[in-house]
XYZ file of C-alpha atoms in Angstrom:
146
model
C -22.246 1.390 22.831
C -23.075 -0.062 19.398
C -23.180 -3.841 19.050
C -20.073 -5.357 17.469
C -20.499 -6.336 13.813
C -19.232 -9.843 13.070
C -18.859 -12.258 10.182
C -19.323 -11.296 6.557
C -20.858 -7.939 7.458
C -17.721 -7.022 9.397
C -15.477 -7.947 6.470
C -17.519 -5.968 3.943
C -17.394 -2.951 6.270
C -13.628 -3.297 6.764
C -12.999 -4.004 3.085
C -14.910 -0.914 1.968
C -13.011 1.301 4.421
C -9.698 -0.388 3.560
C -10.435 0.236 -0.123
C -11.181 3.911 0.559
C -7.920 4.314 2.488
C -6.101 2.503 -0.311
C -7.611 4.835 -2.919
C -6.298 7.851 -1.003
C -2.849 6.316 -0.496
C -2.711 5.049 -4.072
C -3.648 8.418 -5.531
C -0.913 10.096 -3.512
C 1.734 7.489 -4.257
C 0.865 7.232 -7.952
C 1.144 10.992 -8.442
C 4.430 11.098 -6.565
C 5.785 8.118 -8.515
C 4.845 9.600 -11.883
C 6.302 12.977 -10.993
C 9.575 11.673 -9.561
C 10.135 9.047 -12.273
C 9.126 11.342 -15.148
C 11.637 13.891 -13.852
C 14.381 11.322 -14.329
C 14.805 9.511 -11.023
C 15.680 5.827 -11.011
C 12.668 3.523 -10.646
C 13.782 2.401 -7.185
C 14.091 6.020 -5.985
C 10.677 6.885 -7.430
C 9.158 3.787 -5.831
C 10.573 4.462 -2.367
C 9.572 8.137 -2.504
C 6.055 7.230 -3.602
C 5.815 4.519 -0.969
C 6.702 6.968 1.787
C 4.152 9.465 0.502
C 1.333 6.888 0.594
C 2.260 4.687 3.574
C 1.710 7.264 6.301
C -1.871 8.256 5.367
C -2.653 4.594 4.647
C -1.563 3.502 8.138
C -3.408 6.359 9.807
C -6.673 5.729 7.935
C -6.491 1.959 8.448
C -5.798 2.361 12.144
C -9.076 4.259 12.420
C -10.876 1.675 10.270
C -9.964 -1.139 12.636
C -10.869 1.014 15.638
C -7.390 1.153 17.065
C -6.800 4.283 19.089
C -4.470 5.546 21.728
C -0.895 4.640 22.445
C -1.465 1.123 23.719
C -0.177 -1.259 21.092
C 0.837 1.513 18.678
C 4.490 0.457 18.513
C 3.565 -3.126 17.604
C 1.014 -1.957 15.036
C 3.580 0.295 13.388
C 6.182 -2.472 13.327
C 3.815 -5.080 11.858
C 2.434 -2.585 9.333
C 5.957 -1.482 8.370
C 7.029 -5.067 7.651
C 4.069 -5.604 5.323
C 4.410 -2.177 3.739
C 8.188 -2.376 3.224
C 7.828 -5.843 1.696
C 5.264 -4.440 -0.740
C 7.562 -1.520 -1.566
C 10.473 -3.902 -2.197
C 8.317 -5.980 -4.535
C 7.287 -2.783 -6.347
C 10.921 -1.666 -6.575
C 11.893 -5.010 -8.104
C 8.962 -4.870 -10.532
C 9.698 -1.297 -11.626
C 13.410 -2.018 -12.052
C 12.646 -5.000 -14.284
C 9.953 -3.054 -16.133
C 12.398 -0.247 -16.858
C 14.865 -2.701 -18.380
C 12.089 -4.067 -20.586
C 10.756 -0.593 -21.445
C 14.171 0.762 -22.433
C 14.750 -2.232 -24.706
C 11.255 -2.008 -26.218
C 11.000 1.798 -26.495
C 14.587 3.134 -26.548
C 13.656 6.583 -27.857
C 10.227 7.126 -26.292
C 10.374 8.327 -22.691
C 6.579 8.538 -22.376
C 6.239 4.850 -23.293
C 8.974 3.937 -20.805
C 7.177 5.903 -18.082
C 3.878 4.175 -18.934
C 5.398 0.673 -18.743
C 7.237 1.322 -15.474
C 4.210 3.035 -13.953
C 2.070 0.044 -14.971
C 4.440 -2.253 -13.083
C 4.235 -0.005 -10.024
C 0.447 0.149 -10.101
C 0.125 -3.562 -10.876
C 2.239 -4.543 -7.888
C 0.011 -2.563 -5.543
C -3.158 -3.923 -7.173
C -2.041 -7.512 -6.582
C -0.918 -6.744 -3.045
C -4.237 -5.048 -2.165
C -6.006 -8.321 -1.353
C -3.019 -9.851 0.402
C -2.472 -6.714 2.486
C -6.134 -6.591 3.540
C -5.926 -10.001 5.176
C -2.503 -9.345 6.683
C -3.633 -6.009 8.115
C -6.774 -7.604 9.556
C -5.076 -10.694 10.971
C -1.669 -9.353 11.998
C -1.555 -5.580 12.305
C -4.804 -4.597 14.007
C -5.708 -7.808 15.756
C -8.926 -7.834 17.702
C -8.531 -8.277 21.394
C -10.109 -11.492 22.734
């Protein structure tokens, strides 16, 4: 059995793996958001659809990152992760809704500009939440056993 990594080394290891999982989830959710919103869906619908598309692989990859396996504790992990993830999705839905209002007023006849502004709000929300989510996932979702 390998010795347990602690301290700063542990956090750099977790952060790099968390970032990789986030890149995968972000790529999926960004593509889904752009597709659904560009096809005419409301920003909230596009946000929720994109969130669902990215949340499942993100949870699965992060569960492996923190070394959580098996069924023991899975229900609690899913519940704690869902609370954090749904809160992030709600913040993104609020941001994209407000961004669409601004984009339609600023670019009333240019759909591509509206899509760019709303997409920027979606991406920006997840960029800000990245750091917050890392600490919440580490401290609350996949807690180390004493």
